[in-house]
Amino acid sequence: MKGYCGKILRINLDERKVVKEDLNMDWAKDYIGGRGLATKYFYEEVDPKVDAFSKDNKLIVATGPLSGTPTPTGGRYMVITKSPLTDTIASSNSGGRWGADLKFSGYDMIILEGKADKPVYIDIKDDVVEIRDAEHLWGQTTSKTMDLLAKDVGDKAKVLNIGPAGEKLSRIASVMNDMDRAAGRSGVGAVMGSKNVKAITVKGSSKPEVHDREQLKQVVSDANKKIKENGVTGEGLPTYGTAVLVNIINENGVFPTNNFQLATFDKAEEISGETLAEKYLVKRTGCYGCPIACGRHCKVDDLEAGGPEYETIWGYGADCGLSNMGNIIKANYWCNEMGMDTISASTTIAAAMELYQKGLITDQDLNGVPLEFGNDDAIIEWTKRMGLREGLGDKLAEGSYRLGEHFGAPEVSMSVKKQELPAYDPRGIQGQGLAYATSNRGGCHVRAYLISPEILGLPEKLDKFSIEGKPLWVKTYQDLTASIDSLGLCLFTSFALGAGEYAAMYNAAVGTNHSDESILESGDRIWNIERMFNMKSGLKKEDDTLPKRLLKEAIPDGPAKDKRSLLDQMLPEYYELRGWDENGVPTEDKMKSLNI
Ligand code: SF4
């Protein structure tokens, strides 16, 4: 099949051995690529009960069949492993240019096995793949690592790497690429660190062949037109970046503030996309092949850096009770330098602030840097300490759940399956609450972005307070998203495109014969194999839940005042729609029907 390179790099770090294998095309037909296909390999090869930091855990970096093709946003890659944060399957997604260059080198996927005896990096230039010494890189921040690597491999090579947080096995460490892009969630950077792999550099010279170039040109042109004409992808995201959401979400009364103790922030305007564009924006940036270009480059004082994104602004801003955009930009920069997930890092600081508010963390723990809601100086210093595991930063590096547990109050962790929730209070957006609770990788908005219909009215406006029909919406969004991630495209395209457009691009590039329905069926298969992995790793129905605060306490302020999550009323219908039993386990019939 075209679109794929048809090759995997299997790298055994114990033996320092590189093997080039043929891609399993039967599996590719069922699981597409990227997230889906890498999960199939992982499911077949790794014991679900493996400890995430054991050398028997594997780490797979995978592109999709549309990565590196002329499709809009076709430059993405996924990292699949067992998460040290959630103990579930981890599948973390990033843009930039690295993913496209892996395809240009001739590989769909890299499987890292075992553990190197000392720090290494992997250099890939087409056919030549080398495992090289990385002791000179170990301990360096992410940008310094990229600078040093440019001297080793040339500045045209694309770099994927970890920072000090990954080396120190922080459970919220990210994998960074192209300077400021991140496969951020679920601690995938710590797994890479546990294998003593600091970086993977790639430089490729040939673009993947496609099935029908003329047909692809036509369907890409149609898709780009829809992206341009859509209010979110054609105007909101390009003009203000993802931070366009700050005012919208705050006005809807679902903008978590002070670690979800409130749902509106009276200083939202100061941290809005509009303020960012007016006072700090230097330029817009875009990932490979992206017509949207939602990325930002901002400047404050003498620092110019990529970001920040909406979730980061919220986490370091409202969730910590802060409105100093300059400090948020700096904290985002340091989070990327340390190689940590900005959602988990910022919200773990917010949880620490609540522990301080409750008197469980005291001044003695703080080494002179207060952890109070609204203290502007705290976020930069605590981000650095967390990345380096200094003092109390050592506990913060474990994520908010384990931090809370250490102080006897895990309930301060606003997380699902121990992964921190993003920037939408699910008490006032019922479908999003169900999507959080059932996400296969723990608290997450990009496994099913119900904000689109429930807040933005795309593709149609739903009543955000109602539970009517929400289980089907969540399932459909989960399935579609799984397919988009597996194709190698950016989820943001789905504001403008539907299953039909994705099927058309897939068919033209690969030569398949997919319909809207079969794209969703592939997503259903991917969702179910992830679920089965999680069940075998020990997850239970009880893990499909939300933090107690969001189930038991009503929102105290703003337009969504008095709302609470009605998760329990939606879950049984969701399980039934999925074809799972009352304990949330996929039935044999369901597995058979999906050929799992
Ligand atoms: S929409 Fe934003 S995140 Fe997505 S590919 Fe484009 S620039 Fe990257």
Coordinates of C-alpha atoms and ligand atoms in Angstrom, one line a residue:
M1 CA 0.0 0.0 0.0
K2 CA 1.3 3.5 -0.8
G3 CA 1.5 6.2 1.8
Y4 CA 3.4 3.9 4.1
C5 CA 7.2 3.4 3.9
G6 CA 6.6 -0.3 4.8
K7 CA 9.6 -0.3 7.2
I8 CA 10.1 -0.4 11.0
L9 CA 13.3 0.3 12.8
R10 CA 13.5 -2.1 15.8
I11 CA 16.3 -0.9 18.1
N12 CA 17.5 -3.2 20.9
L13 CA 19.3 -1.0 23.3
D14 CA 20.7 -3.8 25.4
E15 CA 22.6 -5.2 22.5
R16 CA 22.9 -1.9 20.6
K17 CA 21.4 -3.7 17.6
V18 CA 19.3 -2.1 14.8
V19 CA 17.0 -4.3 12.7
K20 CA 14.9 -3.1 9.8
E21 CA 11.6 -5.0 9.6
D22 CA 8.8 -5.0 7.1
L23 CA 5.7 -3.3 8.5
N24 CA 2.8 -5.7 9.1
M25 CA 0.4 -4.5 6.3
D26 CA -2.5 -6.7 7.5
W27 CA -2.4 -4.9 10.8
A28 CA -2.0 -1.6 9.0
K29 CA -5.3 -2.3 7.1
D30 CA -7.1 -2.6 10.4
Y31 CA -5.3 -0.1 12.6
I32 CA -4.3 2.5 10.0
G33 CA -1.0 3.7 11.4
G34 CA 0.3 6.1 14.1
R35 CA -1.6 5.6 17.4
G36 CA -3.7 2.6 16.2
L37 CA -1.0 0.5 14.6
A38 CA 1.6 1.3 17.2
T39 CA -0.9 0.2 19.9
K40 CA -1.5 -3.0 18.1
Y41 CA 2.3 -3.8 18.0
F42 CA 2.5 -2.8 21.7
Y43 CA -0.5 -4.9 22.7
E44 CA 1.0 -8.0 20.9
E45 CA 4.5 -7.5 22.3
V46 CA 4.3 -6.1 25.8
D47 CA 2.9 -7.6 29.0
P48 CA 0.2 -5.1 30.2
K49 CA 1.3 -5.6 33.8
V50 CA 4.9 -4.5 33.0
D51 CA 6.3 -1.7 35.2
A52 CA 6.6 1.4 33.1
F53 CA 10.2 1.9 34.1
S54 CA 11.2 -1.8 33.5
K55 CA 13.4 -2.4 30.5
D56 CA 10.7 -4.8 29.3
N57 CA 8.5 -1.8 28.6
K58 CA 8.9 -0.6 25.1
L59 CA 8.6 2.8 23.6
I60 CA 7.2 3.2 20.1
V61 CA 7.4 6.3 18.0
A62 CA 5.0 6.1 15.0
T63 CA 3.8 8.1 12.1
G64 CA 0.7 7.6 10.1
P65 CA 0.1 7.0 6.4
L66 CA -0.6 10.6 5.8
S67 CA 2.4 11.9 7.7
G68 CA 4.8 13.5 5.2
T69 CA 2.2 13.7 2.5
P70 CA 0.7 17.0 1.2
T71 CA -2.4 16.6 3.4
P72 CA -3.1 19.5 5.7
T73 CA -1.2 19.0 9.0
G74 CA 0.4 15.8 7.8
G75 CA 3.5 16.0 10.0
R76 CA 2.5 14.4 13.2
Y77 CA 3.8 11.4 15.1
M78 CA 2.7 9.5 18.2
V79 CA 4.6 8.0 21.2
I80 CA 3.1 4.8 22.5
T81 CA 4.2 3.1 25.7
K82 CA 3.0 2.2 29.1
S83 CA 2.5 5.3 31.2
P84 CA 4.4 5.7 34.5
L85 CA 1.8 8.3 35.5
T86 CA -1.5 6.4 34.8
D87 CA -0.4 2.8 34.4
T88 CA -2.5 2.8 31.3
I89 CA -1.6 2.8 27.6
A90 CA 0.1 6.2 26.8
S91 CA -0.3 7.6 23.4
S92 CA 1.1 11.1 23.2
N93 CA 0.9 13.2 20.0
S94 CA 3.1 16.0 18.6
G95 CA 3.4 18.2 15.5
G96 CA 6.4 20.2 14.3
R97 CA 8.5 18.6 11.4
W98 CA 10.1 15.6 13.1
G99 CA 7.4 13.1 12.1
A100 CA 7.5 14.1 8.5
D101 CA 11.2 13.7 8.4
L102 CA 11.0 10.2 9.9
K103 CA 8.9 9.3 6.9
F104 CA 11.4 11.0 4.5
S105 CA 14.0 8.7 6.0
G106 CA 12.0 5.7 5.0
Y107 CA 10.5 4.5 8.3
D108 CA 6.9 4.4 9.6
M109 CA 7.8 3.5 13.1
I110 CA 10.7 3.0 15.6
I111 CA 10.4 0.5 18.4
L112 CA 12.8 1.0 21.3
E113 CA 13.5 -2.1 23.4
G114 CA 15.6 -2.8 26.5
K115 CA 17.9 -0.2 28.1
A116 CA 21.2 1.3 27.0
D117 CA 24.0 0.8 29.6
K118 CA 24.8 4.5 29.3
P119 CA 23.2 7.6 27.7
V120 CA 22.9 7.4 24.0
Y121 CA 21.2 9.1 21.1
I122 CA 20.0 7.6 17.8
D123 CA 20.9 9.3 14.5
I124 CA 18.9 8.3 11.4
K125 CA 19.9 9.5 8.0
D126 CA 18.0 7.4 5.5
D127 CA 19.6 4.0 5.5
V128 CA 22.2 4.8 8.0
V129 CA 21.1 4.4 11.6
E130 CA 23.6 4.8 14.4
I131 CA 23.4 4.5 18.2
R132 CA 25.8 7.2 19.5
D133 CA 27.2 8.2 22.9
A134 CA 25.2 11.0 24.6
E135 CA 27.1 11.5 27.8
H136 CA 27.8 15.1 26.7
L137 CA 24.1 15.7 26.3
W138 CA 22.9 14.2 29.6
G139 CA 21.7 16.8 32.1
Q140 CA 21.2 19.5 29.4
T141 CA 18.0 21.3 28.9
T142 CA 16.0 20.6 25.7
S143 CA 17.2 23.7 23.7
K144 CA 20.8 23.2 24.8
T145 CA 20.6 19.6 23.7
M146 CA 19.3 20.6 20.3
D147 CA 22.1 23.2 19.9
L148 CA 24.7 20.6 20.8
L149 CA 23.2 18.0 18.5
A150 CA 23.2 20.5 15.6
K151 CA 27.0 20.4 15.9
D152 CA 27.0 16.6 15.8
V153 CA 24.5 15.9 13.1
G154 CA 24.1 19.2 11.3
D155 CA 21.5 21.8 11.7
K156 CA 19.2 20.3 9.0
A157 CA 18.4 17.2 11.1
K158 CA 15.2 17.3 13.1
V159 CA 15.6 16.5 16.8
L160 CA 13.3 14.7 19.2
N161 CA 14.7 14.7 22.8
I162 CA 14.0 14.7 26.5
G163 CA 15.1 17.2 29.2
P164 CA 16.3 16.8 32.7
A165 CA 12.8 15.8 33.9
G166 CA 12.8 12.8 31.6
E167 CA 16.3 11.8 32.7
K168 CA 15.2 12.0 36.4
L169 CA 12.1 9.9 35.6
S170 CA 9.5 12.6 36.4
R171 CA 6.2 10.9 35.8
I172 CA 5.0 14.1 33.9
A173 CA 8.0 14.3 31.6
S174 CA 7.4 15.0 27.9
V175 CA 9.2 14.1 24.7
M176 CA 10.0 17.4 22.9
N177 CA 10.8 18.0 19.2
D178 CA 11.7 20.9 16.9
M179 CA 12.5 23.0 20.0
D180 CA 9.0 23.8 21.4
R181 CA 6.7 21.0 20.2
A182 CA 5.8 18.3 22.7
A183 CA 4.4 14.8 22.9
G184 CA 3.5 16.1 26.3
R185 CA 1.2 13.8 28.2
S186 CA 1.4 10.7 30.4
G187 CA 5.1 10.8 31.2
V188 CA 6.3 9.3 27.9
G189 CA 9.6 11.3 28.3
A190 CA 10.3 9.5 31.6
V191 CA 10.1 6.1 29.8
M192 CA 12.6 7.4 27.2
G193 CA 14.8 8.5 30.1
S194 CA 14.5 5.1 31.7
K195 CA 16.0 3.6 28.6
N196 CA 18.9 6.1 28.7
V197 CA 17.9 7.5 25.3
K198 CA 18.4 11.3 25.2
A199 CA 17.4 12.0 21.6
I200 CA 16.5 10.7 18.2
T201 CA 17.7 12.8 15.2
V202 CA 16.3 12.3 11.7
K203 CA 17.2 13.6 8.3
G204 CA 15.5 12.0 5.3
S205 CA 15.7 12.6 1.6
S206 CA 12.6 11.0 0.0
K207 CA 8.9 11.7 0.3
P208 CA 6.5 8.8 0.6
E209 CA 4.8 7.7 -2.6
V210 CA 1.0 8.2 -2.8
H211 CA -1.6 6.1 -4.6
D212 CA -3.1 8.8 -6.8
R213 CA -1.4 12.2 -6.8
E214 CA -4.1 14.0 -8.8
Q215 CA -6.9 12.6 -6.7
L216 CA -5.0 13.6 -3.6
K217 CA -4.4 17.1 -4.9
Q218 CA -8.1 17.5 -5.4
V219 CA -9.3 16.2 -2.0
V220 CA -6.5 18.2 -0.2
S221 CA -7.7 21.3 -2.0
D222 CA -11.3 20.7 -0.9
A223 CA -10.2 20.1 2.7
N224 CA -8.0 23.2 2.7
K225 CA -10.9 25.2 1.4
K226 CA -13.1 24.0 4.3
I227 CA -10.4 24.7 6.8
K228 CA -10.0 28.2 5.5
E229 CA -13.7 28.9 5.5
N230 CA -14.3 27.6 9.0
G231 CA -14.4 30.3 11.7
V232 CA -12.2 28.4 14.2
T233 CA -9.5 27.0 11.8
G234 CA -9.7 29.9 9.3
E235 CA -9.8 32.8 11.8
G236 CA -9.8 32.1 15.5
L237 CA -6.8 29.8 15.7
P238 CA -4.6 31.6 13.2
T239 CA -5.2 35.1 14.7
Y240 CA -5.1 34.3 18.4
G241 CA -3.7 30.8 18.7
T242 CA -5.4 28.3 21.0
A243 CA -5.6 31.0 23.7
V244 CA -8.6 32.3 21.7
L245 CA -10.5 30.0 24.1
V246 CA -9.7 31.9 27.3
N247 CA -12.5 34.4 27.1
I248 CA -14.9 32.0 25.6
I249 CA -14.5 29.3 28.2
N250 CA -14.5 31.9 31.0
E251 CA -17.7 33.5 29.7
N252 CA -19.3 30.0 29.8
G253 CA -18.5 29.7 33.4
V254 CA -16.3 26.6 33.0
F255 CA -12.8 28.1 33.4
P256 CA -11.3 26.3 36.4
T257 CA -9.7 28.6 38.8
N258 CA -7.6 28.0 42.0
N259 CA -7.4 24.3 41.4
F260 CA -11.1 23.9 40.3
Q261 CA -12.3 25.7 43.5
L262 CA -14.0 28.3 41.2
A263 CA -15.2 28.2 37.6
T264 CA -14.6 31.8 36.5
F265 CA -11.5 34.0 36.7
D266 CA -12.0 37.7 37.1
K267 CA -8.7 38.5 35.4
A268 CA -9.3 36.3 32.4
E269 CA -8.9 39.2 30.0
E270 CA -5.3 39.7 31.1
I271 CA -4.4 36.2 30.1
S272 CA -6.5 36.0 26.9
G273 CA -5.4 35.3 23.3
E274 CA -6.3 38.8 22.5
T275 CA -3.9 40.2 25.1
L276 CA -1.2 37.7 24.0
A277 CA -1.6 38.9 20.4
E278 CA -1.6 42.6 21.3
K279 CA 1.3 42.7 23.8
Y280 CA 3.6 39.7 23.4
L281 CA 3.2 38.0 20.0
V282 CA 6.2 38.1 17.7
K283 CA 5.1 35.7 15.0
R284 CA 2.7 32.9 14.2
T285 CA 4.1 29.4 13.6
G286 CA 2.8 26.2 12.0
C287 CA 3.7 22.6 11.9
Y288 CA 4.6 20.7 8.7
G289 CA 2.0 21.2 6.0
C290 CA -0.4 23.1 8.3
P291 CA -2.7 25.8 6.8
I292 CA -3.9 26.8 10.2
A293 CA -0.6 27.8 12.0
C294 CA -2.0 28.1 15.5
G295 CA 1.5 28.2 17.0
R296 CA 2.8 31.4 18.7
H297 CA 6.2 32.9 19.2
C298 CA 6.1 35.4 22.0
K299 CA 8.6 37.8 23.7
V300 CA 8.8 39.1 27.2
D301 CA 11.8 41.1 28.5
D302 CA 14.8 39.4 26.7
L303 CA 13.1 36.0 26.3
E304 CA 11.6 35.0 23.0
A305 CA 10.2 31.5 22.9
G306 CA 7.5 29.3 21.4
G307 CA 4.0 29.2 23.0
P308 CA 2.2 29.4 25.3
E309 CA -0.9 27.4 24.4
Y310 CA -4.3 27.8 25.9
E311 CA -4.0 24.9 28.3
T312 CA -0.6 26.2 29.6
I313 CA -1.9 29.8 30.0
W314 CA -4.9 28.4 32.0
G315 CA -2.8 26.0 34.1
Y316 CA -0.2 28.6 35.1
G317 CA -2.8 31.3 35.0
A318 CA -6.3 30.9 36.3
D319 CA -5.7 27.5 37.9
C320 CA -2.9 29.0 40.0
G321 CA -4.9 32.2 40.4
L322 CA -2.4 34.2 38.4
S323 CA -2.8 36.8 35.7
N324 CA 0.8 37.9 34.9
M325 CA 1.1 36.8 31.2
G326 CA 4.9 37.6 31.2
N327 CA 5.5 35.1 34.0
I328 CA 3.3 32.6 32.3
I329 CA 5.4 32.8 29.1
K330 CA 8.5 32.4 31.2
A331 CA 7.1 29.4 33.1
N332 CA 6.1 27.8 29.8
Y333 CA 9.6 28.3 28.5
W334 CA 11.1 26.6 31.6
C335 CA 8.6 23.8 31.5
N336 CA 9.7 23.1 27.9
E337 CA 13.4 23.4 28.8
M338 CA 13.0 20.8 31.6
G339 CA 10.9 18.7 29.2
M340 CA 7.7 18.4 31.2
D341 CA 4.0 18.4 30.2
T342 CA 2.8 21.9 30.7
I343 CA -0.7 20.8 31.7
S344 CA 0.4 18.4 34.4
A345 CA 3.3 20.6 35.6
S346 CA 1.2 23.7 36.0
T347 CA -1.8 22.0 37.6
T348 CA 0.4 20.0 40.0
I349 CA 1.7 23.5 41.2
A350 CA -2.0 24.4 41.6
A351 CA -2.6 21.3 43.7
A352 CA 0.4 22.2 45.8
M353 CA -1.1 25.6 46.3
E354 CA -4.2 24.0 47.6
L355 CA -2.2 21.8 50.0
Y356 CA -0.5 25.0 51.2
Q357 CA -3.9 26.6 51.6
K358 CA -5.0 23.7 53.7
G359 CA -1.9 23.9 55.8
L360 CA -0.6 20.5 54.7
I361 CA 2.4 22.0 52.9
T362 CA 4.1 24.5 55.3
D363 CA 6.6 27.3 54.9
Q364 CA 9.3 24.8 56.0
D365 CA 8.8 22.8 52.9
L366 CA 9.2 25.8 50.5
N367 CA 12.8 27.1 50.8
G368 CA 11.6 30.7 50.6
V369 CA 9.4 30.5 47.5
P370 CA 5.7 30.7 48.6
L371 CA 3.1 28.5 47.1
E372 CA 0.0 30.7 47.4
F373 CA -2.8 31.1 44.8
G374 CA -2.1 34.4 43.1
N375 CA 1.7 34.5 43.9
D376 CA 3.2 35.4 40.5
D377 CA 6.7 34.5 41.3
A378 CA 6.0 30.9 42.4
I379 CA 5.4 29.3 39.0
I380 CA 8.8 29.9 37.4
E381 CA 10.9 28.7 40.4
W382 CA 8.7 25.7 41.2
T383 CA 8.7 24.6 37.5
K384 CA 12.6 24.6 37.6
R385 CA 12.6 22.8 41.0
M386 CA 10.2 20.2 39.7
G387 CA 12.2 19.6 36.6
L388 CA 15.4 19.1 38.6
R389 CA 13.6 17.3 41.5
E390 CA 15.0 19.8 44.0
G391 CA 13.5 19.9 47.5
L392 CA 9.7 19.7 47.4
G393 CA 10.1 19.7 43.6
D394 CA 11.0 16.0 44.0
K395 CA 7.5 15.3 45.1
L396 CA 5.9 17.6 42.5
A397 CA 7.8 15.7 39.8
E398 CA 5.5 12.7 40.6
G399 CA 2.4 14.6 39.5
S400 CA -0.5 15.9 41.5
Y401 CA -2.0 12.6 42.6
R402 CA 1.1 11.2 44.2
L403 CA 1.9 14.6 45.6
G404 CA -1.5 14.8 47.3
E405 CA -1.2 11.2 48.5
H406 CA 2.2 12.0 50.1
F407 CA 0.5 14.8 52.1
G408 CA -2.5 12.6 53.0
A409 CA -4.9 14.5 50.6
P410 CA -5.0 12.8 47.2
E411 CA -8.4 14.5 46.6
V412 CA -6.6 17.8 45.8
S413 CA -5.5 16.1 42.6
M414 CA -7.9 17.2 39.8
S415 CA -7.1 14.1 37.8
V416 CA -8.6 11.1 36.1
K417 CA -6.5 7.8 36.4
K418 CA -3.9 10.1 38.0
Q419 CA -3.5 12.3 34.9
E420 CA -4.3 16.0 35.5
L421 CA -7.4 17.4 33.9
P422 CA -7.2 20.2 31.3
A423 CA -8.8 23.6 31.2
Y424 CA -12.6 22.9 31.2
D425 CA -14.7 22.3 34.3
P426 CA -16.8 19.2 33.4
R427 CA -19.5 20.1 35.9
G428 CA -20.8 22.6 33.4
I429 CA -20.1 20.6 30.2
Q430 CA -21.6 17.2 30.7
G431 CA -20.3 15.4 27.6
Q432 CA -16.8 16.6 28.3
G433 CA -17.0 15.1 31.8
L434 CA -17.9 11.7 30.3
A435 CA -15.1 12.0 27.8
Y436 CA -12.6 12.8 30.7
A437 CA -13.8 9.8 32.8
T438 CA -13.6 7.3 30.0
S439 CA -10.4 8.5 28.3
N440 CA -8.0 5.6 27.8
R441 CA -5.0 7.6 28.8
G442 CA -6.5 9.3 31.8
G443 CA -7.6 13.0 32.2
C444 CA -7.5 14.4 28.7
H445 CA -9.5 16.7 26.3
V446 CA -8.0 15.5 23.1
R447 CA -9.4 12.0 23.2
A448 CA -12.8 13.5 22.5
Y449 CA -13.1 17.2 22.3
L450 CA -16.8 17.7 23.2
I451 CA -16.0 21.4 23.7
S452 CA -16.5 21.6 19.9
P453 CA -20.3 20.9 19.9
E454 CA -21.0 21.8 23.6
I455 CA -19.4 25.2 23.6
L456 CA -18.4 26.2 20.1
G457 CA -21.5 24.8 18.4
L458 CA -19.5 22.8 15.8
P459 CA -20.7 20.8 13.9
E460 CA -23.9 21.7 15.8
K461 CA -24.8 23.3 19.1
L462 CA -25.6 21.0 22.0
D463 CA -26.9 22.0 25.4
K464 CA -23.8 21.7 27.5
F465 CA -25.8 21.2 30.7
S466 CA -27.9 18.3 29.3
I467 CA -26.9 14.6 29.3
E468 CA -29.3 13.7 26.5
G469 CA -27.5 11.9 23.7
K470 CA -24.1 12.7 25.1
P471 CA -22.8 9.1 25.4
L472 CA -23.2 8.6 21.6
W473 CA -21.5 12.0 20.9
V474 CA -18.6 11.0 23.2
K475 CA -18.2 7.6 21.5
T476 CA -18.3 9.1 18.0
Y477 CA -15.7 11.7 18.9
Q478 CA -13.5 9.2 20.6
D479 CA -13.6 6.9 17.5
L480 CA -13.1 9.7 15.0
T481 CA -10.2 11.1 17.0
A482 CA -8.5 7.7 17.2
S483 CA -8.6 7.5 13.4
I484 CA -7.3 11.1 12.9
D485 CA -4.4 10.4 15.3
S486 CA -3.7 7.2 13.5
L487 CA -3.7 8.8 10.0
G488 CA -1.0 11.3 11.3
L489 CA -3.1 14.5 11.2
C490 CA -3.8 17.2 13.7
L491 CA -7.1 17.0 15.6
F492 CA -7.7 20.7 15.1
T493 CA -8.6 20.0 11.4
S494 CA -11.7 18.3 12.8
F495 CA -13.3 21.7 13.5
A496 CA -13.7 21.9 9.8
L497 CA -13.5 18.3 8.5
G498 CA -15.6 15.2 9.1
A499 CA -15.1 11.5 8.6
G500 CA -15.8 11.8 4.9
E501 CA -12.9 14.2 4.2
Y502 CA -10.5 12.0 6.2
A503 CA -11.6 8.9 4.3
A504 CA -11.1 10.7 1.0
M505 CA -7.6 11.8 1.8
Y506 CA -6.7 8.3 3.2
N507 CA -8.1 6.6 0.0
A508 CA -6.3 8.9 -2.3
A509 CA -2.9 8.6 -0.5
V510 CA -3.1 4.8 0.2
G511 CA -5.5 3.3 -2.3
T512 CA -8.0 2.1 0.3
N513 CA -11.7 2.2 -0.1
H514 CA -12.8 3.7 3.2
S515 CA -16.2 5.3 3.9
D516 CA -17.3 7.6 6.7
E517 CA -18.5 4.5 8.6
S518 CA -15.4 2.4 8.1
I519 CA -13.2 5.3 9.3
L520 CA -15.3 5.3 12.5
E521 CA -15.1 1.6 12.8
S522 CA -11.3 1.7 12.6
G523 CA -11.4 4.2 15.4
D524 CA -13.7 1.9 17.4
R525 CA -11.2 -0.9 17.0
I526 CA -8.4 1.3 18.1
W527 CA -10.4 2.4 21.2
N528 CA -11.2 -1.1 22.1
I529 CA -7.7 -2.5 21.9
E530 CA -6.5 0.4 24.1
R531 CA -9.3 -0.5 26.5
M532 CA -8.3 -4.2 26.6
F533 CA -4.7 -3.3 27.3
N534 CA -5.9 -1.1 30.2
M535 CA -8.2 -3.8 31.6
K536 CA -5.4 -6.4 31.4
S537 CA -3.1 -4.0 33.2
G538 CA -5.5 -3.9 36.1
L539 CA -7.9 -1.0 35.4
K540 CA -11.4 -1.3 36.7
K541 CA -14.8 0.3 36.1
E542 CA -14.2 2.4 39.3
D543 CA -11.4 4.1 37.4
D544 CA -13.9 5.6 34.9
T545 CA -14.6 8.5 37.2
L546 CA -13.9 12.1 38.0
P547 CA -12.4 13.8 41.1
K548 CA -14.7 13.8 44.0
R549 CA -15.0 17.6 44.0
L550 CA -16.5 17.5 40.5
L551 CA -19.0 14.8 41.4
K552 CA -20.1 15.9 44.8
E553 CA -19.7 19.7 45.0
A554 CA -21.6 22.0 42.7
I555 CA -19.9 24.9 40.8
P556 CA -20.0 27.8 43.3
D557 CA -19.9 30.8 40.9
G558 CA -20.6 32.2 37.4
P559 CA -23.0 31.1 34.6
A560 CA -22.7 27.4 35.5
K561 CA -23.4 27.9 39.2
D562 CA -25.0 24.9 41.0
K563 CA -24.1 22.5 38.2
R564 CA -22.4 19.2 39.0
S565 CA -21.3 16.3 36.9
L566 CA -24.0 13.7 36.1
L567 CA -21.4 11.1 35.1
D568 CA -23.2 8.2 36.8
Q569 CA -26.3 8.7 34.7
M570 CA -24.3 8.6 31.4
L571 CA -21.9 5.8 32.0
P572 CA -24.2 2.8 31.6
E573 CA -25.5 4.0 28.3
Y574 CA -21.9 4.7 27.2
Y575 CA -20.9 1.1 28.1
E576 CA -23.8 -0.3 26.2
L577 CA -23.1 1.7 23.1
R578 CA -19.5 0.5 23.2
G579 CA -20.7 -3.1 23.4
W580 CA -19.1 -3.6 26.8
D581 CA -20.5 -5.4 29.8
E582 CA -21.8 -3.6 32.9
N583 CA -18.2 -3.6 34.2
G584 CA -16.9 -1.8 31.2
V585 CA -15.2 -4.8 29.7
P586 CA -15.4 -5.3 26.0
T587 CA -17.5 -8.5 25.3
E588 CA -16.2 -11.4 23.3
D589 CA -18.7 -10.6 20.6
K590 CA -17.5 -7.1 20.4
M591 CA -13.9 -8.1 20.2
K592 CA -14.7 -10.7 17.5
S593 CA -16.7 -8.2 15.5
L594 CA -13.7 -5.8 15.4
N595 CA -11.2 -8.6 14.6
I596 CA -9.1 -7.9 17.7
Ligands
SF4_1 S1 -3.2 23.4 13.9 FE1 -1.6 24.1 15.3 S2 -0.9 22.2 16.4 FE2 -2.2 21.6 14.6 S3 -0.7 21.1 13.0 FE3 -1.3 23.3 12.8 S4 0.2 24.5 13.9 FE4 0.4 22.4 14.5

